[in-house]
Amino acid sequence: MIAACFCIFQCQNGHVACFSCWSRLTNKCHICSNEANFVRNIALEKVVESVKSACSYAKWGCSKLVSYSLRNAHEESCLFSPSKCPIPGCGYRGFTGWWSGHFHTNHNNDSLRFSYGQCFKVSLEISVPFLVLLSEDDHLFLLLNKNMMPYGHALSVGCLRTGNLNWNFFYEMKATSEGNTENSLQLKASVTNTKDWRGLHPTEAFLLVPYAFCRSGKLTLFVSIERVADVR
Ligand SMILES: [Zn+2]
Ligand SMILES: [Zn+2]
Ligand SMILES: [Zn+2]
Ligand SMILES: [Zn+2]
């Protein structure tokens, strides 16, 4: 069964109209102007449905051929579809693995570059909700920070993309208390994918850092992100 909006109708003289045109017609045919008893033209619907064309993100690597009726659903979940830049007020849509150019020209001081498998130090302003981390292969990661009153800050790492395209990512994060350096916390978790970050924080795994760790308003973290080929 084809979804209603992909129906094709015809009058008794064989003049056809797509669903959206048909729904704006009264009971008169738009071509012969006769009083029309519209019926569905299922043969033509099947012809239209059998025509498959390349996904809009073919040039970014998607090799799927999709029919007219399934196009929107596919492109919404396509691994090659773009994500919205997380910087507030920036409407740019970027593709997975193609972020550094945009940050270089538009938000040059708002990101931190890192290499996979190498531990790096992050000095996190505890009032900011996220920090952009750009990898050596141009993936955009978000170090997310959420104030969890009355306990402390929940920290996690997400990747701005639709799904596991070629790679899986894992991370480790360590925080040491400012007041008592014998107190430290550590998390090892998989990176959550997020197509567009809208203030949501992953709940699967996060590091809950007590306020005592960041009394000065800054939190020092040691982070490392690992990249593993996605074999399917
Ligand atoms: Zn039409
Ligand atoms: Zn007609
Ligand atoms: Zn696609
Ligand atoms: Zn931007």
Tab-separated table of C-alpha atoms and ligand atoms in Angstrom:
chain	number	residue	atom	x	y	z
A	1	MET	CA	0.000	0.000	0.000
A	2	ILE	CA	1.353	3.368	-1.033
A	3	ALA	CA	1.047	6.232	1.455
A	4	ALA	CA	-1.902	8.504	0.630
A	5	CYS	CA	0.248	11.415	-0.491
A	6	PHE	CA	1.816	9.320	-3.264
A	7	CYS	CA	-1.530	8.393	-4.843
A	8	ILE	CA	-2.203	9.338	-8.458
A	9	PHE	CA	-5.751	10.055	-9.618
A	10	GLN	CA	-7.352	10.162	-13.031
A	11	CYS	CA	-10.635	11.334	-14.511
A	12	GLN	CA	-12.828	9.120	-16.715
A	13	ASN	CA	-10.935	10.480	-19.752
A	14	GLY	CA	-7.596	9.354	-18.375
A	15	HIS	CA	-6.210	12.734	-17.263
A	16	VAL	CA	-4.015	12.257	-14.242
A	17	ALA	CA	-3.238	14.395	-11.217
A	18	CYS	CA	-0.916	13.778	-8.294
A	19	PHE	CA	-2.335	13.714	-4.777
A	20	SER	CA	-1.508	17.315	-3.909
A	21	CYS	CA	-2.950	18.694	-7.174
A	22	TRP	CA	-5.957	16.403	-6.935
A	23	SER	CA	-6.724	17.545	-3.380
A	24	ARG	CA	-7.004	21.125	-4.642
A	25	LEU	CA	-9.396	20.216	-7.476
A	26	THR	CA	-13.141	20.273	-6.920
A	27	ASN	CA	-15.051	17.643	-8.814
A	28	LYS	CA	-13.934	19.085	-12.160
A	29	CYS	CA	-11.001	17.721	-14.136
A	30	HIS	CA	-8.210	20.266	-14.540
A	31	ILE	CA	-7.683	19.306	-18.208
A	32	CYS	CA	-11.022	18.430	-19.793
A	33	SER	CA	-13.077	20.476	-17.299
A	34	ASN	CA	-15.669	17.694	-17.222
A	35	GLU	CA	-17.470	16.668	-14.083
A	36	ALA	CA	-15.049	14.030	-12.948
A	37	ASN	CA	-15.285	10.829	-10.987
A	38	PHE	CA	-11.668	10.543	-9.991
A	39	VAL	CA	-10.247	7.073	-9.451
A	40	ARG	CA	-6.764	6.001	-8.521
A	41	ASN	CA	-4.388	5.000	-11.301
A	42	ILE	CA	-2.559	2.191	-9.549
A	43	ALA	CA	-0.611	1.137	-12.636
A	44	LEU	CA	0.906	4.596	-12.898
A	45	GLU	CA	1.562	4.692	-9.141
A	46	LYS	CA	3.552	1.483	-9.579
A	47	VAL	CA	5.520	2.972	-12.453
A	48	VAL	CA	6.370	6.058	-10.391
A	49	GLU	CA	7.281	3.889	-7.405
A	50	SER	CA	9.581	1.712	-9.523
A	51	VAL	CA	11.652	4.693	-10.585
A	52	LYS	CA	14.566	4.907	-8.192
A	53	SER	CA	17.025	7.732	-8.111
A	54	ALA	CA	20.186	8.485	-6.198
A	55	CYS	CA	19.988	9.775	-2.642
A	56	SER	CA	20.624	13.543	-2.377
A	57	TYR	CA	23.818	12.778	-0.439
A	58	ALA	CA	25.302	10.578	-3.180
A	59	LYS	CA	28.118	13.041	-3.671
A	60	TRP	CA	29.052	12.567	-0.007
A	61	GLY	CA	29.231	8.818	-0.420
A	62	CYS	CA	25.713	7.370	-0.163
A	63	SER	CA	25.165	4.710	-2.814
A	64	LYS	CA	21.466	4.078	-2.082
A	65	LEU	CA	18.873	4.363	-4.827
A	66	VAL	CA	15.546	5.410	-3.396
A	67	SER	CA	12.002	5.618	-4.715
A	68	TYR	CA	9.980	8.805	-4.563
A	69	SER	CA	7.829	7.677	-1.637
A	70	LEU	CA	10.764	6.536	0.508
A	71	ARG	CA	13.092	9.428	-0.259
A	72	ASN	CA	12.266	11.623	2.736
A	73	ALA	CA	12.450	8.767	5.218
A	74	HIS	CA	15.779	7.599	3.823
A	75	GLU	CA	17.389	11.023	3.692
A	76	GLU	CA	16.318	11.762	7.245
A	77	SER	CA	18.223	8.731	8.507
A	78	CYS	CA	20.952	8.632	5.837
A	79	LEU	CA	24.403	8.204	7.400
A	80	PHE	CA	25.723	10.788	4.945
A	81	SER	CA	23.144	13.458	5.778
A	82	PRO	CA	24.377	16.747	7.252
A	83	SER	CA	24.170	17.878	10.874
A	84	LYS	CA	23.501	21.328	12.219
A	85	CYS	CA	26.472	23.230	13.614
A	86	PRO	CA	26.078	23.279	17.437
A	87	ILE	CA	27.315	26.869	17.856
A	88	PRO	CA	24.276	28.992	18.860
A	89	GLY	CA	23.001	31.231	16.071
A	90	CYS	CA	24.933	29.415	13.329
A	91	GLY	CA	22.597	27.660	10.924
A	92	TYR	CA	25.327	25.888	8.959
A	93	ARG	CA	24.783	22.239	8.087
A	94	GLY	CA	27.981	20.237	7.861
A	95	PHE	CA	28.804	16.726	6.734
A	96	THR	CA	30.415	13.996	8.818
A	97	GLY	CA	34.169	14.258	8.455
A	98	TRP	CA	34.098	17.774	6.917
A	99	TRP	CA	34.033	20.180	9.830
A	100	SER	CA	37.387	21.901	10.213
A	101	GLY	CA	36.946	24.300	7.274
A	102	HIS	CA	33.748	25.665	8.761
A	103	PHE	CA	35.288	26.096	12.205
A	104	HIS	CA	38.440	27.621	10.789
A	105	THR	CA	36.543	30.394	8.997
A	106	ASN	CA	33.615	30.901	11.377
A	107	HIS	CA	34.438	29.803	14.911
A	108	ASN	CA	38.210	29.691	14.951
A	109	ASN	CA	38.587	29.962	18.724
A	110	ASP	CA	35.693	27.709	19.613
A	111	SER	CA	37.223	24.316	19.075
A	112	LEU	CA	40.020	22.084	20.223
A	113	ARG	CA	41.886	19.728	17.913
A	114	PHE	CA	43.007	16.290	18.992
A	115	SER	CA	44.483	13.031	17.666
A	116	TYR	CA	42.885	9.657	18.278
A	117	GLY	CA	44.386	7.506	20.988
A	118	GLN	CA	46.305	10.395	22.532
A	119	CYS	CA	45.366	11.748	25.919
A	120	PHE	CA	44.792	15.509	25.885
A	121	LYS	CA	44.106	18.044	28.582
A	122	VAL	CA	40.926	20.094	28.576
A	123	SER	CA	40.357	23.078	30.792
A	124	LEU	CA	36.593	23.301	30.873
A	125	GLU	CA	34.811	26.486	31.860
A	126	ILE	CA	32.228	24.898	34.111
A	127	SER	CA	29.415	27.231	32.996
A	128	VAL	CA	29.587	26.269	29.294
A	129	PRO	CA	27.231	23.521	28.093
A	130	PHE	CA	29.659	22.023	25.575
A	131	LEU	CA	33.070	22.205	24.006
A	132	VAL	CA	33.729	21.333	20.346
A	133	LEU	CA	36.514	18.816	19.763
A	134	LEU	CA	37.724	18.312	16.186
A	135	SER	CA	39.508	15.094	15.356
A	136	GLU	CA	42.385	14.607	12.944
A	137	ASP	CA	39.915	13.176	10.390
A	138	ASP	CA	37.523	16.119	10.803
A	139	HIS	CA	34.779	14.541	12.869
A	140	LEU	CA	33.041	16.899	15.250
A	141	PHE	CA	32.823	15.720	18.851
A	142	LEU	CA	31.063	17.470	21.690
A	143	LEU	CA	32.284	17.367	25.241
A	144	LEU	CA	28.943	17.833	26.946
A	145	ASN	CA	28.498	19.367	30.367
A	146	LYS	CA	25.267	19.435	32.305
A	147	ASN	CA	24.756	20.896	35.753
A	148	MET	CA	23.031	18.212	37.821
A	149	MET	CA	21.846	20.050	40.910
A	150	PRO	CA	22.568	19.319	43.721
A	151	TYR	CA	25.294	16.789	42.866
A	152	GLY	CA	27.695	18.243	40.342
A	153	HIS	CA	28.333	18.187	36.606
A	154	ALA	CA	27.541	15.323	34.255
A	155	LEU	CA	30.155	15.047	31.511
A	156	SER	CA	30.049	12.932	28.383
A	157	VAL	CA	31.284	12.853	24.792
A	158	GLY	CA	29.061	12.760	21.714
A	159	CYS	CA	29.779	12.762	17.988
A	160	LEU	CA	27.731	14.947	15.661
A	161	ARG	CA	26.509	12.432	13.082
A	162	THR	CA	23.523	10.260	12.212
A	163	GLY	CA	25.073	6.882	12.941
A	164	ASN	CA	28.166	4.717	12.873
A	165	LEU	CA	29.573	5.603	9.471
A	166	ASN	CA	32.802	3.586	9.007
A	167	TRP	CA	33.964	4.173	12.572
A	168	ASN	CA	32.972	3.498	16.145
A	169	PHE	CA	34.312	5.821	18.810
A	170	PHE	CA	35.149	5.236	22.448
A	171	TYR	CA	36.467	7.610	25.043
A	172	GLU	CA	38.090	7.806	28.425
A	173	MET	CA	37.835	10.778	30.700
A	174	LYS	CA	39.509	11.507	34.000
A	175	ALA	CA	38.868	14.325	36.457
A	176	THR	CA	40.883	15.111	39.576
A	177	SER	CA	39.591	17.170	42.481
A	178	GLU	CA	41.147	20.620	42.918
A	179	GLY	CA	40.907	20.457	46.685
A	180	ASN	CA	42.112	16.911	47.205
A	181	THR	CA	44.181	15.461	44.392
A	182	GLU	CA	43.790	12.004	45.868
A	183	ASN	CA	40.200	12.101	44.701
A	184	SER	CA	39.769	11.333	41.053
A	185	LEU	CA	37.047	9.944	38.837
A	186	GLN	CA	37.340	8.084	35.594
A	187	LEU	CA	34.929	7.007	32.876
A	188	LYS	CA	35.313	4.685	29.925
A	189	ALA	CA	32.379	4.687	27.508
A	190	SER	CA	31.302	4.577	23.893
A	191	VAL	CA	30.659	7.877	22.142
A	192	THR	CA	26.963	8.606	21.591
A	193	ASN	CA	25.952	9.737	18.102
A	194	THR	CA	23.770	12.800	17.908
A	195	LYS	CA	22.532	14.045	14.527
A	196	ASP	CA	21.735	17.534	15.765
A	197	TRP	CA	22.573	18.548	19.292
A	198	ARG	CA	19.600	20.361	20.808
A	199	GLY	CA	20.705	20.608	24.403
A	200	LEU	CA	20.142	16.926	25.106
A	201	HIS	CA	22.684	14.944	27.036
A	202	PRO	CA	23.325	11.245	26.666
A	203	THR	CA	22.003	9.312	29.612
A	204	GLU	CA	23.610	5.977	28.791
A	205	ALA	CA	26.950	6.867	30.358
A	206	PHE	CA	28.384	10.011	31.901
A	207	LEU	CA	30.900	11.085	34.498
A	208	LEU	CA	29.279	12.811	37.456
A	209	VAL	CA	31.838	15.257	38.843
A	210	PRO	CA	31.052	16.747	42.285
A	211	TYR	CA	31.181	20.536	42.688
A	212	ALA	CA	34.212	20.145	44.984
A	213	PHE	CA	36.220	19.151	41.891
A	214	CYS	CA	35.711	22.521	40.215
A	215	ARG	CA	35.482	25.205	42.906
A	216	SER	CA	37.453	27.715	40.817
A	217	GLY	CA	34.871	27.554	38.045
A	218	LYS	CA	37.156	25.480	35.852
A	219	LEU	CA	37.553	21.767	35.595
A	220	THR	CA	40.687	20.074	34.338
A	221	LEU	CA	39.990	16.903	32.416
A	222	PHE	CA	42.146	14.357	30.683
A	223	VAL	CA	40.380	12.933	27.679
A	224	SER	CA	41.294	10.404	25.034
A	225	ILE	CA	39.127	9.293	22.135
A	226	GLU	CA	39.661	6.017	20.333
A	227	ARG	CA	38.602	5.208	16.763
A	228	VAL	CA	37.778	1.630	15.757
A	229	ALA	CA	36.687	0.516	12.281
A	230	ASP	CA	33.009	-0.431	12.137
A	231	VAL	CA	32.968	-3.911	10.621
A	232	ARG	CA	29.531	-5.038	9.518
B	1	ZN	ZN	0.686	17.496	-9.111
B	2	ZN	ZN	-10.159	14.959	-17.699
B	3	ZN	ZN	21.495	8.369	1.489
B	4	ZN	ZN	28.850	27.059	12.725
